[in-house]
Each structure stands twice: as structure tokens, then as C-alpha cells.
PDB file of C-alpha atoms in Angstrom:
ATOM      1  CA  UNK A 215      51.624  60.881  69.757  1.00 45.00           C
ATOM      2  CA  UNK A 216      53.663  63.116  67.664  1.00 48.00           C
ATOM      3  CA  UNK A 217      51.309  66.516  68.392  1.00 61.00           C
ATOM      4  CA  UNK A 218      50.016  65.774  71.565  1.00 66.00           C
ATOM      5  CA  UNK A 219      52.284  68.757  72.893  1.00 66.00           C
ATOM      6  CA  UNK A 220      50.791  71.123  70.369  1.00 67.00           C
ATOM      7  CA  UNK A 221      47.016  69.854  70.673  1.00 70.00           C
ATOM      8  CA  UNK A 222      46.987  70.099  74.363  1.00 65.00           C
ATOM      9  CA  UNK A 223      48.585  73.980  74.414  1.00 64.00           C
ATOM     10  CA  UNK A 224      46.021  74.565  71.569  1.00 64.00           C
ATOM     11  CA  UNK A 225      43.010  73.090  74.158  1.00 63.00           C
ATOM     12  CA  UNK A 226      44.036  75.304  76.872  1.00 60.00           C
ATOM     13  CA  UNK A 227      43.531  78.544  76.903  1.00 59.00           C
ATOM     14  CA  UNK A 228      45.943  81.703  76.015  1.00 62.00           C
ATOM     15  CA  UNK A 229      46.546  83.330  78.654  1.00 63.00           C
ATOM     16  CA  UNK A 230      44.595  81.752  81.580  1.00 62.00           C
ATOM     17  CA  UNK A 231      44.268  82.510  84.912  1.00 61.00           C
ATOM     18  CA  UNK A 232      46.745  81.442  87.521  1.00 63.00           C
ATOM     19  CA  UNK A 233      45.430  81.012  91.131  1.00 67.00           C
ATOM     20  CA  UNK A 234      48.307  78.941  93.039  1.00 65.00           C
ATOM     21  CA  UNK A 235      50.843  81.189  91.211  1.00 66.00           C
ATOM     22  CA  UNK A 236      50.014  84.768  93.229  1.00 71.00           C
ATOM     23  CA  UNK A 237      52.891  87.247  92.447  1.00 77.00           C
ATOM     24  CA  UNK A 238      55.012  85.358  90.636  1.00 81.00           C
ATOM     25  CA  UNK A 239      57.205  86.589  87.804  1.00 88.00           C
ATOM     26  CA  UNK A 240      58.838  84.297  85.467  1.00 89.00           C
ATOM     27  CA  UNK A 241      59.885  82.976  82.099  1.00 92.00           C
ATOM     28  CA  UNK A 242      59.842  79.472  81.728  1.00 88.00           C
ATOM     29  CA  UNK A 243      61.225  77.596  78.852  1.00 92.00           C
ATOM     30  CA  UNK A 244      60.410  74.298  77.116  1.00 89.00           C
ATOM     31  CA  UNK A 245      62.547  72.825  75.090  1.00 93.00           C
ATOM     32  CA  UNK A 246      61.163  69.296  74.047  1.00 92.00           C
ATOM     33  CA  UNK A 247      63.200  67.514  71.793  1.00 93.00           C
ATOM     34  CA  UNK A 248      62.120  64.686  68.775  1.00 90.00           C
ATOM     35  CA  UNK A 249      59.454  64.553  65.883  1.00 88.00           C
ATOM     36  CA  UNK A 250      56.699  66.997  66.900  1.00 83.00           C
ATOM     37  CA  UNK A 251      58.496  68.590  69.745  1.00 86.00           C
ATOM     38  CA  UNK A 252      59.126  72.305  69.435  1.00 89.00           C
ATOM     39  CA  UNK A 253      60.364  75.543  72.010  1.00 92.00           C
ATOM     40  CA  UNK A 254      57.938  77.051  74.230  1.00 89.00           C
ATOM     41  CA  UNK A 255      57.898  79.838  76.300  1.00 89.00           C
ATOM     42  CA  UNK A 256      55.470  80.472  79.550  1.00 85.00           C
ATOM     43  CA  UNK A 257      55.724  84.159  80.653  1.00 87.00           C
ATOM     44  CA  UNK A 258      54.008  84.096  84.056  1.00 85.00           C
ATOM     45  CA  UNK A 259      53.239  87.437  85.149  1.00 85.00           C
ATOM     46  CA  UNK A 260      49.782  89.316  86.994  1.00 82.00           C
ATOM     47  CA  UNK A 261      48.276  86.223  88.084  1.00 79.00           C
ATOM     48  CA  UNK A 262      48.063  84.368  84.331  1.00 79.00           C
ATOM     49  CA  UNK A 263      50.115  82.910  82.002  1.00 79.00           C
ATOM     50  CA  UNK A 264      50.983  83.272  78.314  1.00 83.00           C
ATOM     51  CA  UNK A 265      52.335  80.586  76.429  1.00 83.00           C
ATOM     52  CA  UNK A 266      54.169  81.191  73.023  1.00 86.00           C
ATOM     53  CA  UNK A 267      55.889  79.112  70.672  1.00 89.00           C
ATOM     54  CA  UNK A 268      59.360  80.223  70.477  1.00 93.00           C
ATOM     55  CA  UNK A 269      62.686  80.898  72.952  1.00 96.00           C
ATOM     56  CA  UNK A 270      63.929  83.582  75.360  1.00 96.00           C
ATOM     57  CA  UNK A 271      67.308  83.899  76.651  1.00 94.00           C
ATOM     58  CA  UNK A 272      68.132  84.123  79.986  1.00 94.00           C
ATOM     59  CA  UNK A 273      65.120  81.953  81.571  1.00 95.00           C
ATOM     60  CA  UNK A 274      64.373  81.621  85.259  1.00 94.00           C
ATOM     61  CA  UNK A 275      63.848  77.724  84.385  1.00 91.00           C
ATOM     62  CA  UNK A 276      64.525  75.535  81.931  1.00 93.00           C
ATOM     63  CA  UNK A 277      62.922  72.292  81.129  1.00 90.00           C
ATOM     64  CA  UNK A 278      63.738  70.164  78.532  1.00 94.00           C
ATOM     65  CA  UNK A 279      62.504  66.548  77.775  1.00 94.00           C
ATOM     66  CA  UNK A 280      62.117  64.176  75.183  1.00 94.00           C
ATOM     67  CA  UNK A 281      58.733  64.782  73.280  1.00 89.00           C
ATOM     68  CA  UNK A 282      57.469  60.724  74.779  1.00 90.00           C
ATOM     69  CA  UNK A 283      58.264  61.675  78.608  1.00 91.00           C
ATOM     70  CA  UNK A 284      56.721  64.955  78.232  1.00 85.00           C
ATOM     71  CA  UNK A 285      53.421  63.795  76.931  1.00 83.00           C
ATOM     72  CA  UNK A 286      53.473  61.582  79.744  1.00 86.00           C
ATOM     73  CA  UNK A 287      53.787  64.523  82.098  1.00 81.00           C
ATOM     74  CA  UNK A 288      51.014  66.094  80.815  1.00 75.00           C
ATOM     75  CA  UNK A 289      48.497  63.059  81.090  1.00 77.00           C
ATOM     76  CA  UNK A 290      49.458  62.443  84.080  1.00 81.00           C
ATOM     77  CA  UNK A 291      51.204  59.208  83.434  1.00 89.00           C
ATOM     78  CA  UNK A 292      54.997  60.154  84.992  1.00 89.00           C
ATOM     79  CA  UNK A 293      55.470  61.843  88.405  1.00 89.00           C
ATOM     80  CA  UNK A 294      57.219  64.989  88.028  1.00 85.00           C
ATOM     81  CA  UNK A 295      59.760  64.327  90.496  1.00 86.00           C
ATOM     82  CA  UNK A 296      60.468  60.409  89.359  1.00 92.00           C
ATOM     83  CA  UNK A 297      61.065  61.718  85.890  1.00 91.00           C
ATOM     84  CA  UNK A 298      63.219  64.455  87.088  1.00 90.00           C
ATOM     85  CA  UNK A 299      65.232  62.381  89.463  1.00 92.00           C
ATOM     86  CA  UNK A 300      65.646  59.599  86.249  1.00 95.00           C
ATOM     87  CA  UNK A 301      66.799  62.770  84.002  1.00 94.00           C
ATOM     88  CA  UNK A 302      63.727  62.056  82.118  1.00 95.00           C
ATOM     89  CA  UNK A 303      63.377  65.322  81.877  1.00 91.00           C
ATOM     90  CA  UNK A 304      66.014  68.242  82.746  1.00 93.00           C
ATOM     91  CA  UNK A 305      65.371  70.956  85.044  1.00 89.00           C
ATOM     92  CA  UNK A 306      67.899  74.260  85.575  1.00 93.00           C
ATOM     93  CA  UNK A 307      66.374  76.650  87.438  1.00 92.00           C
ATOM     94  CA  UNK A 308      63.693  76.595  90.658  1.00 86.00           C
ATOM     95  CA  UNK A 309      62.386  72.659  90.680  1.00 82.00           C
ATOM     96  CA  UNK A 310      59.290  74.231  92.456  1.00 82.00           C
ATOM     97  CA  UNK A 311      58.003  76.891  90.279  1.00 82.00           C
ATOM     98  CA  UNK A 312      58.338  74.262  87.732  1.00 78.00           C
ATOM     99  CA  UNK A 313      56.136  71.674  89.790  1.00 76.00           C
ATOM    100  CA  UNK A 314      53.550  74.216  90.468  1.00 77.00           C
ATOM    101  CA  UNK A 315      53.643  75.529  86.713  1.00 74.00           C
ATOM    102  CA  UNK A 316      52.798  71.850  85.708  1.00 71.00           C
ATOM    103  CA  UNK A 317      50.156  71.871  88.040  1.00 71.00           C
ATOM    104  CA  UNK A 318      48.467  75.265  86.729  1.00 68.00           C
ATOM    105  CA  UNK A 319      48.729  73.960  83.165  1.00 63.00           C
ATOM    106  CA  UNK A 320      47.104  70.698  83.574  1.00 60.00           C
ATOM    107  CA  UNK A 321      44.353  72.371  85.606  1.00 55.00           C
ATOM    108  CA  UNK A 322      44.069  74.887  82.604  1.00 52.00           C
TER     109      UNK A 322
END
């Protein structure tokens, strides 16, 4: 379960194409936390996005999670908004860009 993060970013691909993100301009950064977690950036600009390993200060959101309740975002297997609400996973920044962001990975 460890490198589920880092498997899935390494099946998607670098930059892709954004369609439900149409002039949108932001940095996004991951911070998930535990054995096989890591910092990730997703610099959303010209209709794709670029994901890099790594930080940036100053982010328009934030996200940070433990490495299980990610995962689970990613499969599908916690809502967004439950894991949110439960501090699951911590959010500073536009909630909605981050929703939609989830949504244009996992469709990646």
C-alpha cells in the first residue's frame, strides 16, 4: 500500500490534458504524510497539468493527508468531502479547485 501514491502518478501521464479545468492557474501542493508518502506539486496552467515531486511556497491550496486516506481518495474508496469534513485529510486554500483537481487526476 506503501507506493500506491507513487505508482498511480507514475501511470498517469506528465503533463495531461485538463478539460474541466479551462483557465485556471494554480499551484497545488500535496503533502502526504507516513511510510511511502512524499511532497507533490500540481502546477495547473494552459489547460494541463504538471505534477512534480517536490514543494513550492506560497500555494493556492494545500492538501495534506495521511498516506492510507489518500490512497483511498484516489481509488475511489473515501468521498472527498466526508474525508475533508472528518479532517481525514486537510485542505487550506479553495475546497473546489481541489475537488475538481481530484477529479481531473483520477480521469487522467
Amino acid at each position: 500500500m506503501a507506493n500506491e501514491i507513487r505508482d498511480f502518478l507514475a501511470r498517469i501521464p506528465n503533463p495531461f490534458q485538463l478539460e474541466h479545468l479551462e483557465d485556471t492557474e494554480a499551484l497545488v501542493q500535496f503533502n502526504v504524510e507516513g511510510e511511502g508518502g512524499g511532497k507533490w506539486v500540481a502546477d495547473v496552467h494552459d489547460n494541463i497539468c504538471e505534477i512534480r515531486e517536490g514543494t513550492v511556497e506560497d500555494p493556492d491550496l494545500d492538501i495534506k493527508g495521511k498516506i492510507e486516506d489518500v490512497n483511498k481518495l484516489l481509488a475511489g474508496e473515501l468521498d472527498p468531502m466526508k474525508a475533508y469534513m472528518t479532517g481525514k485529510v486537510k485542505v487550506i486554500g479553495n475546497l473546489m479547485l481541489g475537488l475538481k483537481l481530484l477529479k481531473a487526476i483520477k480521469l487522467a
